[in-house]
Amino acid sequence: MTDIQSSSGSGLDEAQMQMQPPPPGTFVDREELIQHVGDFAVSQGYVVTIKQSKRERVVVLGCDRGGVYRNRKKADEETSAERKRRKRSGSRLTNCPFEAVGKKDDGLWVLTIKNGTHNHEPLKDITEHPSARRFSESEIVLIKEMTEAGLKPRQILKRLRQSNPELLSTPKHVYNVKAKLRQGNMTVRNFKSLRPEKSAGRDKHLSIAEPSWRQRYPMRVPNFIGGRLVNSQSFASIDVINPATQQVVSQVPLTTNEEFRAAVFAAKRAFPQWRDTPITTRQRIMFKFQELIRRDIDKLAMSITTEHGKTLKDAHGDVLRGLEVVEHACGLASLQIGEFVSNISSGIDTYSIREPLGVCAGICPFEFPAMIPLWIFPIAVTCGNTFILKPSEKDPGASVMLAELAMEAGLPNGVLNIVHGTNEIINGICDDDDIKAISFVGPNAVGAYVYARASAKGKRTQSNIGAKNHAVIMPDASVGATINALVAAGFGGAGQKCMALNMAVFVGGLGPWEEKLVEHAKALKVTSGTEPDAELGPVISKQEKERIITLIQTGVESGAKLVLDGRNIVVAGYENGNFIGPTILSDVTVNMECYKEDIFGPVLLCMQADSIEEAINIVNGNKYSNGASIFTTSGVAARKFQTEVEVGQVGINVPISVPLPFSSFISAKPSFAGDVSFDGKAGIQFYTQVKTVTQQWRDLVSDDSSSHQLPSS
């Protein structure tokens, strides 16, 4: 008898030994900690439950033994003592000493194991546990919608299993959910430990279920930290306003310092594994990412138009130009090839390799809500870095959608993170020691500040700032093509783009061009960007509209001629919109405030020059040096302009446009601050560092003690 008991006890101890406690660690938030413990528990054959929780400070997790449904039917000839014993052994809540504690410390959650032992055997089949039959929140929403559509429980289950083949629920469980729904109860207990969320969170069968953050009005835009959408705990927020209607589209939280640190922690934690991921695997994720962007391009464009105001056609262009960078990232492996020199000395080789920097960050402006984020983070992450993105607080929707698509494409948790905010977040990005490089696009003052502050911390920084792009029109230029180019490049996107042609220098005078220029500008259809015939939408905010109008007025007061006035335009159906019609000022001089400042609106400033030399001097004398174009039929004039003009981008008979990703975006100083520019080969150089390796392999059998001489300079 003693031997049998000893053997039985030994078997139980051995089973208990198989159930290991989860490894301690640090986590972005409470939910991630619980997910970690729950996933590990399932792999060991037990299920965790929340025993105690003070949501913002501590959570205590215990073992939910489970696996046995209580038989409530009284057995024949069962004594009272036997019934109590059976009831006690059949309960899911039989105490187990296992206990794990998560505590919040300096914004992050730290897991410790208080007691890692169990007093029961592991579950042989985790599906025996009752919690395996619970529905997720999204499935509850789908059950409600399919019930309202007239589907029966078995039909509902069949459709749910198309997206979740592991679903164990029965029609009876669906009936129970329907009963709760009739009572108005939409809550559901969801044990994430049993059904962990997949990277591709969006499924074609679940597309009708919107994320919870999109279901409230106004939407509160979440941060994206550690692979999950995380609602900010900040009480402060900024309204995102539809510039055509003045309706509140959403609210952007001012991310707390703790949440920012959590995002940096998630990126730093993800870096070692992502760095070691083969470049071919990273490229495959980019292939899938570009496919998903194409799939959802209409949704992205509508989000951009709603928040920014640009026309749907311009919004599609915004996405497509960013998509070109993603496509470029799909072939990044060949551009990261290093160099190899064999036998620099007897038996010694040397080679160089490119390695990622670590955690990088991007700060984006409002004018291109999709293109500029796609300029920077696809190249950065494909090079092996992890990333913190701060979108503009004026139109953040596209960035969050892109992050969701990146996760669906298979980007691992923590590789891409998004935080919202203004000055405090920018300062945090500049000051955080774990962030190694920063890409910035935006206004002059902010760009200069970011470059100075980040550089002082020893970070790599690229800062693309002010723009004042000139078009030089020679007397021999093609009239029709030139007028079309000036109108499209000067007023497209309501002039709110860094490559807009907002300065026209007419060599020989404006006279021959003025009438046709005004005629074409007046013909532009000004209305909400969502209208199918829209050609010119509103500017992004009331403040921007007032600033632009003020600059127009200062130009008139300084002696400029108002050839076309769009300040008082009223758009039917959108009377409250931030609309400014096409505006043309002539006789502008370099001393006027409207010329010195970047108007960033649908305003074309016209100047006159007596010669091409004078026109080139005007361009070179301006403090902004993004780009300039010349319109002419003379190859000699074009070549002279190309050689002598001091800008980063030159157009000949074409407006200034952002170059394709394989030829980097270049701006001359002071419109650019930094050593290496955006995308293309320059982008790869910015997001990687070169490491040189010198190696020697000796024959261990014939170990020669003689020293090797390396070449000396």
XYZ file of C-alpha atoms in Angstrom:
713
model
C 0.000 0.000 0.000
C 2.818 2.343 0.859
C 4.577 1.647 -2.419
C 1.398 2.299 -4.397
C 0.773 5.615 -2.648
C 4.377 6.639 -3.139
C 4.232 5.809 -6.816
C 0.962 7.701 -7.253
C 2.334 10.744 -5.479
C 5.471 10.645 -7.586
C 3.365 10.598 -10.760
C 1.415 13.660 -9.652
C 4.593 15.487 -8.689
C 6.071 14.685 -12.079
C 2.955 16.044 -13.823
C 3.088 19.159 -11.711
C 6.752 19.617 -12.601
C 5.715 19.720 -16.279
C 3.613 22.832 -15.633
C 6.212 25.574 -15.558
C 5.411 29.152 -14.489
C 5.645 31.846 -17.186
C 9.008 33.629 -17.405
C 9.015 37.001 -15.600
C 9.484 40.119 -17.674
C 8.446 43.665 -18.483
C 5.428 44.489 -20.652
C 3.917 47.464 -22.425
C 0.599 47.321 -20.589
C -1.659 45.201 -18.429
C -3.331 43.431 -21.359
C -0.013 42.351 -22.854
C 1.108 40.936 -19.497
C -2.122 38.954 -19.110
C -1.821 37.729 -22.706
C 1.756 36.562 -22.045
C 0.819 34.635 -18.896
C -2.279 33.170 -20.510
C -0.530 31.991 -23.683
C 2.270 30.358 -21.690
C -0.221 28.702 -19.340
C -2.088 27.087 -22.232
C 1.190 25.665 -23.552
C 1.746 24.067 -20.120
C -1.751 22.647 -19.691
C -3.423 25.085 -17.324
C -5.584 28.196 -17.619
C -5.151 31.496 -15.777
C -7.830 33.713 -14.356
C -7.775 37.154 -12.765
C -7.985 36.772 -8.998
C -7.559 40.428 -8.068
C -7.158 43.627 -10.048
C -6.550 47.282 -9.373
C -6.614 48.199 -13.029
C -4.037 50.973 -13.069
C -1.628 49.487 -10.518
C -1.675 45.715 -9.991
C -3.207 42.483 -11.284
C -3.016 39.088 -9.544
C -3.399 36.009 -11.742
C -4.220 32.537 -10.484
C -4.815 29.094 -11.925
C -8.345 28.238 -13.004
C -8.285 24.433 -12.762
C -11.353 23.892 -14.900
C -11.760 21.041 -17.315
C -14.664 19.423 -15.420
C -18.311 20.299 -15.818
C -20.260 19.929 -12.592
C -22.847 17.150 -12.789
C -25.828 18.620 -10.963
C -27.936 15.458 -11.220
C -27.986 13.496 -7.977
C -26.635 9.980 -8.479
C -28.651 7.010 -7.232
C -27.792 5.806 -3.712
C -25.329 8.706 -3.200
C -24.706 9.741 0.377
C -24.609 13.364 1.468
C -20.831 13.196 2.108
C -20.187 11.693 -1.331
C -22.315 14.366 -2.978
C -20.340 17.136 -1.230
C -17.045 15.518 -2.200
C -18.138 15.149 -5.842
C -19.368 18.725 -5.932
C -16.104 20.012 -4.483
C -13.927 17.995 -6.892
C -16.079 18.978 -9.852
C -15.862 22.724 -9.277
C -13.708 24.836 -11.596
C -12.765 27.012 -8.650
C -10.852 24.380 -6.679
C -7.964 26.320 -5.157
C -4.514 26.047 -6.731
C -1.510 27.778 -5.122
C -0.192 29.161 -8.428
C -0.048 32.969 -8.373
C 1.540 35.539 -10.685
C 1.569 39.262 -9.912
C 1.816 42.138 -12.385
C 2.629 45.618 -11.078
C 2.887 48.930 -12.877
C 6.298 50.526 -12.470
C 7.324 53.747 -14.230
C 4.748 53.289 -16.976
C 5.533 49.619 -17.714
C 4.104 46.429 -16.204
C 6.504 44.054 -14.432
C 5.596 40.368 -13.958
C 6.796 38.383 -10.945
C 5.882 34.811 -9.972
C 4.766 34.603 -6.355
C 4.088 30.847 -6.430
C 4.819 28.754 -9.516
C 3.538 25.393 -8.229
C 0.258 23.572 -8.905
C -1.656 20.938 -6.933
C -3.243 19.179 -9.902
C -2.348 17.482 -13.139
C -2.221 19.446 -16.407
C -5.182 19.344 -18.746
C -4.532 16.768 -21.445
C -6.797 18.640 -23.830
C -7.120 22.384 -23.276
C -10.450 22.356 -25.122
C -11.930 20.526 -22.127
C -11.826 23.800 -20.244
C -15.207 25.591 -20.208
C -13.680 28.928 -21.168
C -12.677 27.440 -24.536
C -16.317 27.694 -25.530
C -16.674 31.425 -24.999
C -17.087 33.851 -27.878
C -14.799 36.809 -28.535
C -16.077 40.382 -28.619
C -16.020 40.549 -32.420
C -17.919 37.251 -32.641
C -20.604 38.610 -30.306
C -21.053 41.561 -32.676
C -21.276 39.196 -35.650
C -23.823 36.985 -33.877
C -25.975 40.064 -33.248
C -25.772 41.182 -36.884
C -26.416 37.693 -38.313
C -29.342 37.177 -35.934
C -30.878 40.458 -37.105
C -30.370 39.222 -40.690
C -32.482 36.130 -39.893
C -29.773 33.459 -39.698
C -30.308 30.444 -37.440
C -27.776 29.333 -34.778
C -26.342 26.499 -36.873
C -25.906 28.860 -39.838
C -24.241 31.412 -37.569
C -21.812 28.810 -36.207
C -20.941 27.660 -39.720
C -19.997 31.191 -40.743
C -18.040 31.852 -37.548
C -16.011 28.682 -38.090
C -14.993 29.893 -41.544
C -12.812 32.506 -39.854
C -12.095 30.508 -36.670
C -11.909 26.762 -37.371
C -10.952 26.107 -33.724
C -14.287 27.425 -32.417
C -15.774 24.789 -30.064
C -19.115 26.405 -29.262
C -22.406 24.644 -29.967
C -25.798 25.991 -31.115
C -26.803 26.012 -27.444
C -24.105 28.591 -26.729
C -25.413 30.740 -29.566
C -28.914 30.537 -28.079
C -27.506 31.719 -24.731
C -25.792 34.678 -26.414
C -29.003 35.579 -28.257
C -30.873 35.557 -24.937
C -28.361 38.017 -23.470
C -28.575 40.202 -26.575
C -32.356 40.389 -26.236
C -31.755 41.714 -22.715
C -29.410 44.365 -24.116
C -26.261 42.751 -22.700
C -23.371 42.995 -25.183
C -20.580 42.195 -22.709
C -18.668 38.953 -22.993
C -15.933 37.279 -20.981
C -13.118 36.491 -23.341
C -10.175 34.353 -22.207
C -7.474 35.574 -24.581
C -5.140 32.883 -23.238
C -7.139 30.225 -25.018
C -7.551 32.092 -28.282
C -4.627 34.463 -28.794
C -5.072 37.177 -31.380
C -3.290 36.607 -34.678
C -1.125 39.146 -36.445
C -3.546 39.298 -39.332
C -6.327 40.613 -37.172
C -8.511 41.590 -40.103
C -10.204 38.766 -41.953
C -12.493 38.894 -44.934
C -15.183 37.079 -42.955
C -14.910 39.585 -40.078
C -14.740 42.727 -42.196
C -18.188 43.868 -41.119
C -17.040 44.143 -37.505
C -15.311 47.490 -37.004
C -12.765 47.970 -34.199
C -14.282 49.357 -31.022
C -12.401 52.657 -31.347
C -14.228 53.312 -34.622
C -17.646 52.612 -33.118
C -17.758 55.569 -30.733
C -18.534 59.128 -31.766
C -16.449 61.062 -32.055
C -13.824 58.381 -32.525
C -10.869 58.598 -30.167
C -7.840 57.623 -32.203
C -5.778 54.963 -30.410
C -2.043 54.645 -30.120
C -0.484 51.592 -31.721
C 1.938 49.987 -29.268
C 3.435 46.511 -29.274
C 1.202 45.335 -32.116
C -2.091 46.439 -30.556
C -4.373 49.436 -30.692
C -4.156 50.978 -27.226
C -6.537 53.640 -25.950
C -4.595 56.470 -24.336
C -5.233 57.213 -20.667
C -4.709 60.916 -21.337
C -7.656 63.182 -20.582
C -6.391 65.811 -23.044
C -7.169 65.502 -26.729
C -7.332 67.508 -29.964
C -10.331 67.473 -32.288
C -9.718 66.382 -35.869
C -11.998 68.633 -37.939
C -13.355 67.960 -41.427
C -12.197 71.168 -43.175
C -15.139 71.130 -45.578
C -17.923 70.757 -42.988
C -16.324 71.678 -39.613
C -17.641 68.424 -38.158
C -15.494 66.612 -35.595
C -14.142 63.485 -37.305
C -12.226 62.100 -34.335
C -10.219 63.053 -31.281
C -6.453 62.636 -31.019
C -5.123 62.014 -27.502
C -2.064 63.811 -26.200
C -0.143 60.659 -25.388
C 1.180 60.468 -21.837
C 4.871 60.186 -21.099
C 4.325 56.679 -19.723
C 2.635 55.579 -22.949
C 5.456 57.045 -25.012
C 8.019 55.135 -22.960
C 5.963 51.988 -23.413
C 6.099 52.453 -27.204
C 9.878 52.900 -27.108
C 10.176 49.848 -24.855
C 8.077 47.770 -27.278
C 10.265 48.858 -30.205
C 13.482 48.209 -28.297
C 12.279 44.779 -27.183
C 11.295 43.795 -30.731
C 14.574 44.934 -32.300
C 16.918 41.963 -31.616
C 14.572 39.381 -33.123
C 13.585 41.625 -36.044
C 17.244 42.444 -36.771
C 17.960 38.703 -36.998
C 14.988 38.080 -39.297
C 16.252 37.298 -42.824
C 15.985 40.189 -45.270
C 13.986 37.948 -47.615
C 11.356 37.484 -44.898
C 11.167 41.226 -44.330
C 10.743 41.750 -48.075
C 7.877 39.238 -48.219
C 6.064 41.231 -45.549
C 6.491 44.361 -47.692
C 5.118 42.468 -50.707
C 2.020 41.602 -48.696
C 1.845 45.131 -47.284
C 1.727 46.742 -50.734
C -0.960 44.265 -51.772
C -3.116 45.242 -48.783
C -2.604 48.965 -49.453
C -3.917 48.456 -52.975
C -6.873 46.541 -51.582
C -7.803 49.338 -49.167
C -6.711 52.340 -51.228
C -10.257 53.694 -51.446
C -10.659 53.596 -47.648
C -7.297 55.294 -47.185
C -8.158 57.991 -49.725
C -11.515 58.685 -48.089
C -9.871 59.003 -44.670
C -7.338 61.466 -46.100
C -9.997 63.554 -47.827
C -12.208 63.623 -44.737
C -9.422 64.794 -42.421
C -7.195 66.810 -44.764
C -9.669 68.186 -47.305
C -7.806 67.375 -50.544
C -9.808 65.884 -53.392
C -10.221 62.130 -53.658
C -8.073 62.178 -56.800
C -5.273 63.914 -54.907
C -5.754 61.541 -51.973
C -5.336 58.526 -54.254
C -2.158 60.120 -55.577
C -0.992 60.619 -51.995
C -1.327 56.883 -51.310
C 0.138 55.811 -54.658
C 3.311 57.859 -54.231
C 3.826 56.256 -50.829
C 3.051 52.847 -52.309
C 5.973 53.280 -54.714
C 8.306 53.392 -51.699
C 6.799 50.169 -50.314
C 7.353 48.527 -53.702
C 10.934 49.771 -53.628
C 11.370 48.230 -50.162
C 10.380 44.858 -51.631
C 13.769 44.731 -53.405
C 15.980 46.180 -50.701
C 18.245 43.145 -50.329
C 20.289 43.930 -53.433
C 20.868 47.495 -52.216
C 22.287 46.335 -48.878
C 25.045 44.215 -50.362
C 28.398 45.026 -48.781
C 31.930 44.888 -50.161
C 34.573 42.174 -49.933
C 38.336 42.347 -50.431
C 40.162 39.029 -50.421
C 43.671 38.435 -49.104
C 44.591 41.966 -48.031
C 47.461 40.214 -46.318
C 48.495 36.580 -46.322
C 45.342 34.642 -45.368
C 43.449 37.715 -44.237
C 40.201 38.983 -45.809
C 38.166 42.082 -45.064
C 34.559 42.890 -45.837
C 31.899 45.449 -44.950
C 28.255 44.871 -44.068
C 25.293 47.146 -43.436
C 23.478 46.736 -40.145
C 20.309 48.383 -38.779
C 20.610 51.137 -36.182
C 17.945 50.039 -33.696
C 14.883 52.105 -32.771
C 14.195 54.919 -35.267
C 11.453 57.560 -35.281
C 9.521 59.679 -37.768
C 7.661 62.963 -37.246
C 5.163 63.729 -40.005
C 3.336 66.876 -41.224
C -0.294 67.152 -42.284
C 0.084 67.711 -46.047
C 0.624 64.057 -47.082
C -1.029 61.804 -44.457
C -0.073 58.576 -46.276
C 2.879 59.400 -48.519
C 5.250 60.770 -45.894
C 4.753 57.960 -43.341
C 5.313 55.546 -46.245
C 8.411 57.507 -47.245
C 10.118 56.570 -44.012
C 8.957 53.550 -42.039
C 8.879 50.864 -44.819
C 12.533 51.534 -45.672
C 13.500 51.728 -42.000
C 11.849 48.455 -40.957
C 12.916 46.538 -44.062
C 16.497 47.506 -43.206
C 15.911 45.758 -39.861
C 15.076 48.680 -37.582
C 12.022 49.093 -35.379
C 10.049 52.315 -35.575
C 8.120 54.978 -33.646
C 5.829 57.078 -35.862
C 4.235 60.355 -34.788
C 1.607 61.389 -37.359
C 0.247 64.902 -37.609
C -2.412 65.563 -34.996
C -4.513 67.121 -37.777
C -4.975 63.975 -39.898
C -3.771 60.803 -38.121
C -6.325 58.371 -39.527
C -4.314 57.136 -42.516
C -1.267 56.329 -40.362
C -3.306 54.149 -38.004
C -4.898 52.362 -40.972
C -1.448 51.727 -42.462
C -0.251 50.302 -39.143
C -3.198 47.895 -39.094
C -2.398 46.814 -42.647
C 1.273 46.322 -41.747
C 0.249 44.000 -38.908
C -2.086 42.118 -41.223
C 0.830 41.726 -43.627
C 2.775 39.973 -40.863
C 4.894 42.708 -39.310
C 5.785 41.396 -35.818
C 4.517 43.072 -32.667
C 6.557 46.097 -31.645
C 8.315 46.647 -34.985
C 6.007 49.575 -35.821
C 4.486 51.775 -33.114
C 2.390 54.947 -33.338
C 2.069 57.657 -30.696
C 0.037 60.846 -30.989
C 0.690 64.257 -29.551
C 2.407 67.584 -30.048
C 5.417 69.269 -28.430
C 5.933 66.862 -25.526
C 6.083 63.826 -27.797
C 8.463 65.600 -30.178
C 10.722 66.456 -27.224
C 10.519 62.871 -26.021
C 11.573 61.544 -29.423
C 14.518 63.967 -29.536
C 15.668 63.194 -25.985
C 15.144 59.445 -25.606
C 18.489 57.643 -25.578
C 17.028 54.466 -27.101
C 16.009 56.265 -30.313
C 18.976 56.298 -32.689
C 17.686 58.214 -35.725
C 14.902 60.697 -36.548
C 13.246 61.609 -39.845
C 11.310 64.878 -39.846
C 9.173 66.635 -42.453
C 7.383 69.846 -41.563
C 7.541 73.590 -40.886
C 10.810 75.520 -40.737
C 10.850 76.469 -37.071
C 9.936 72.995 -35.837
C 12.365 71.325 -38.244
C 15.264 73.509 -37.132
C 14.362 72.834 -33.493
C 14.185 69.053 -33.994
C 17.486 68.978 -35.877
C 19.297 71.022 -33.227
C 17.866 69.163 -30.227
C 18.257 65.661 -31.689
C 21.757 66.331 -33.033
C 22.826 67.584 -29.618
C 21.850 64.142 -28.286
C 24.029 62.466 -30.906
C 21.165 61.155 -33.043
C 21.166 60.799 -36.795
C 18.689 63.360 -38.078
C 17.226 64.267 -41.455
C 14.950 67.286 -41.542
C 13.076 68.375 -44.636
C 11.566 71.801 -43.964
C 10.487 75.005 -45.792
C 9.575 75.168 -49.454
C 9.227 78.042 -51.907
C 9.359 76.561 -55.383
C 9.834 78.780 -58.439
C 8.785 78.318 -62.037
C 10.716 80.333 -64.632
C 8.668 80.893 -67.796
C 10.650 81.848 -70.893
C 8.951 83.822 -73.725
C 9.285 80.838 -76.088
C 7.523 78.358 -73.752
C 4.516 76.405 -75.040
C 1.507 78.405 -73.859
C -1.034 75.625 -73.360
C 1.289 73.140 -71.644
C 2.812 75.826 -69.425
C -0.538 77.250 -68.294
C -1.842 73.762 -67.465
C 1.295 72.985 -65.481
C 1.164 76.265 -63.515
C -2.508 75.829 -62.607
C -2.155 72.161 -61.608
C 1.073 72.605 -59.639
C 0.135 75.954 -58.108
C -3.409 75.171 -56.959
C -3.457 71.351 -56.686
C -3.968 70.119 -53.132
C -5.030 73.701 -52.310
C -1.331 74.575 -52.529
C -0.684 72.633 -49.311
C 2.306 70.625 -50.429
C 6.025 71.111 -50.191
C 6.525 70.776 -53.949
C 3.792 73.235 -55.055
C 4.859 75.787 -57.691
C 3.700 78.899 -55.864
C 6.150 81.365 -57.508
C 6.092 82.133 -61.251
C 8.866 84.288 -62.736
C 7.926 85.467 -66.239
C 10.956 86.438 -68.311
C 9.860 89.360 -70.479
C 6.690 90.106 -68.493
C 3.341 88.582 -67.463
C 1.271 90.421 -70.117
C 0.981 87.673 -72.758
C 0.149 85.046 -70.118
C -2.190 86.803 -67.685
C -5.530 86.394 -69.444
C -5.208 82.646 -70.092
C -3.775 82.028 -66.627
C -6.760 83.708 -64.960
C -9.192 81.910 -67.279
C -7.827 78.467 -66.396
C -7.666 79.238 -62.668
C -11.285 80.457 -62.600
C -12.408 77.244 -64.274
C -11.289 75.100 -61.331
C -14.205 73.535 -59.447
C -13.908 74.490 -55.754
C -15.889 72.210 -53.442
C -15.583 69.461 -50.859
C -12.957 66.892 -51.787
C -15.537 64.116 -51.538
C -17.542 65.531 -54.448
C -16.846 63.656 -57.707
C -16.140 66.810 -59.729
C -13.950 68.504 -57.110
C -10.686 70.020 -58.356
C -9.792 72.228 -55.398
C -10.698 71.440 -51.790
C -10.470 73.474 -48.577
C -7.332 74.295 -46.605
C -6.910 72.225 -43.475
C -8.008 74.633 -40.722
C -9.571 77.995 -39.935
C -6.228 79.180 -38.617
C -4.468 78.305 -41.870
C -7.159 80.085 -43.860
C -6.779 83.252 -41.790
C -2.972 83.118 -42.110
C -3.156 82.785 -45.906
C -5.691 85.613 -46.216
C -3.465 87.824 -44.060
C -0.452 87.188 -46.309
C -2.529 87.982 -49.409
C -3.626 91.270 -47.834
C -0.076 92.232 -46.870
C 0.947 91.650 -50.490
C -1.787 93.955 -51.764
C -0.872 96.620 -49.214
C 2.794 96.358 -50.299
C 1.940 97.095 -53.929
C 1.105 93.727 -55.469
C -1.766 93.585 -57.962
C -4.647 91.263 -57.098
C -5.303 89.677 -60.492
C -7.661 86.989 -59.137
C -9.179 87.106 -55.639
C -10.415 83.839 -54.094
C -10.682 84.994 -50.483
C -14.444 85.434 -50.332
C -15.547 82.320 -52.165
C -18.684 80.588 -50.826
C -19.264 76.924 -51.693
C -22.903 75.866 -51.833
C -23.641 73.171 -49.270
C -20.326 73.773 -47.510
C -20.698 77.362 -46.369
C -18.679 76.738 -43.197
C -15.742 75.159 -45.020
C -12.184 76.531 -45.023
C -12.281 77.388 -48.707
C -10.015 79.798 -50.533
C -10.456 80.015 -54.269
C -7.535 80.269 -56.713
C -5.754 83.564 -56.077
C -3.177 85.276 -58.301
C -0.962 88.203 -57.281
C 1.226 89.963 -59.855
C 3.976 92.595 -59.582
C 5.333 90.782 -56.537
C 8.843 91.742 -55.388
C 11.395 89.918 -53.265
C 10.931 92.397 -50.394
C 7.256 91.604 -49.847
C 6.177 89.525 -46.860
C 4.058 87.256 -49.073
C 7.217 86.350 -51.011
C 9.454 85.844 -47.989
C 7.029 83.563 -46.167
C 5.744 80.199 -47.322
C 2.063 80.862 -48.112
C 1.158 77.150 -48.318
C -2.203 77.812 -49.939
C -3.865 78.141 -53.380
C -2.028 81.381 -54.181
C 0.234 81.956 -57.198
C 2.701 84.840 -56.885
C 3.846 86.286 -60.222
C 7.080 88.194 -60.766
C 8.803 89.597 -63.831
C 12.439 89.390 -64.980
C 14.239 90.908 -67.935
C 16.511 87.925 -68.557
C 17.115 84.315 -67.583
C 20.107 85.451 -65.534
C 17.883 87.712 -63.441
C 15.344 84.914 -63.027
C 18.051 82.511 -61.816
C 19.293 85.139 -59.343
C 15.744 85.491 -57.958
C 15.525 81.728 -57.432
C 18.967 81.495 -55.842
C 18.309 84.499 -53.599
C 15.348 82.859 -51.891
C 16.020 81.099 -48.586
C 14.008 78.020 -49.585
C 15.690 75.573 -51.939
C 13.443 72.581 -52.515
C 12.999 72.841 -56.276
C 12.515 74.975 -59.374
C 11.260 74.457 -62.937
C 11.864 76.129 -66.266
C 9.444 76.156 -69.175
C 11.115 76.749 -72.515
C 11.694 75.327 -75.992
C 15.378 76.274 -75.853
C 17.811 73.549 -74.868
C 20.490 76.174 -74.245
C 18.283 78.016 -71.728
C 17.281 74.758 -70.059
C 20.893 73.634 -69.709
C 21.962 77.002 -68.292
C 19.111 76.892 -65.775
C 19.864 73.305 -64.774
C 23.531 74.129 -64.191
C 23.250 77.441 -62.364
C 20.121 77.122 -60.230
C 20.844 76.185 -56.577
C 18.034 73.826 -55.632
C 17.634 70.118 -54.948
C 15.010 69.266 -57.595
C 14.952 70.699 -61.129
C 12.086 70.392 -63.587
C 12.391 71.142 -67.308
C 8.985 71.693 -68.935
C 7.424 69.787 -66.023
C 6.341 70.951 -62.554
C 8.385 69.914 -59.556
C 7.402 66.409 -58.533
C 8.634 64.015 -55.918
C 11.098 61.664 -57.658
C 10.649 57.917 -57.716
C 12.004 56.112 -54.649
C 15.093 54.699 -56.336
C 16.317 58.290 -56.871
C 16.347 59.964 -53.481
C 14.367 63.066 -52.563
C 16.906 65.898 -52.465
C 16.551 69.407 -51.097
C 19.318 71.978 -50.917
C 20.077 73.813 -47.683
C 18.432 75.437 -45.829
C 15.314 73.507 -46.928
C 17.078 70.371 -45.741
C 19.112 69.784 -42.601
C 21.112 66.594 -42.261
C 23.757 64.585 -44.035
C 21.679 61.916 -45.785
C 18.342 62.385 -47.552
C 15.122 60.371 -47.825
C 14.383 57.030 -49.561
C 16.395 55.508 -52.404
C 19.997 54.566 -51.697
C 20.320 57.584 -49.416
C 17.457 56.288 -47.270
C 19.193 52.936 -46.852
C 22.406 54.709 -45.873
C 20.494 56.761 -43.308
C 18.837 53.762 -41.640
C 21.913 51.525 -41.576
C 25.494 51.694 -40.377
C 28.540 50.112 -41.972
C 30.555 47.547 -40.083
C 33.935 46.400 -41.407
C 35.140 42.904 -40.530
C 38.690 41.648 -40.965
C 39.089 37.886 -40.599
C 41.796 35.265 -40.528
C 41.413 31.483 -40.328
C 44.528 29.548 -39.371
C 45.147 25.881 -40.007
C 45.010 24.427 -36.509
C 47.062 21.408 -37.552
C 50.026 23.450 -38.730
C 49.816 26.327 -36.286
C 52.320 28.893 -37.453
C 53.441 31.166 -34.678
C 54.775 33.745 -37.100
C 52.909 37.037 -37.050
C 51.020 38.366 -40.063
C 51.677 41.829 -41.322
C 48.622 43.882 -42.276
C 49.014 46.510 -44.989
C 49.887 49.937 -43.640
C 49.178 53.313 -45.144
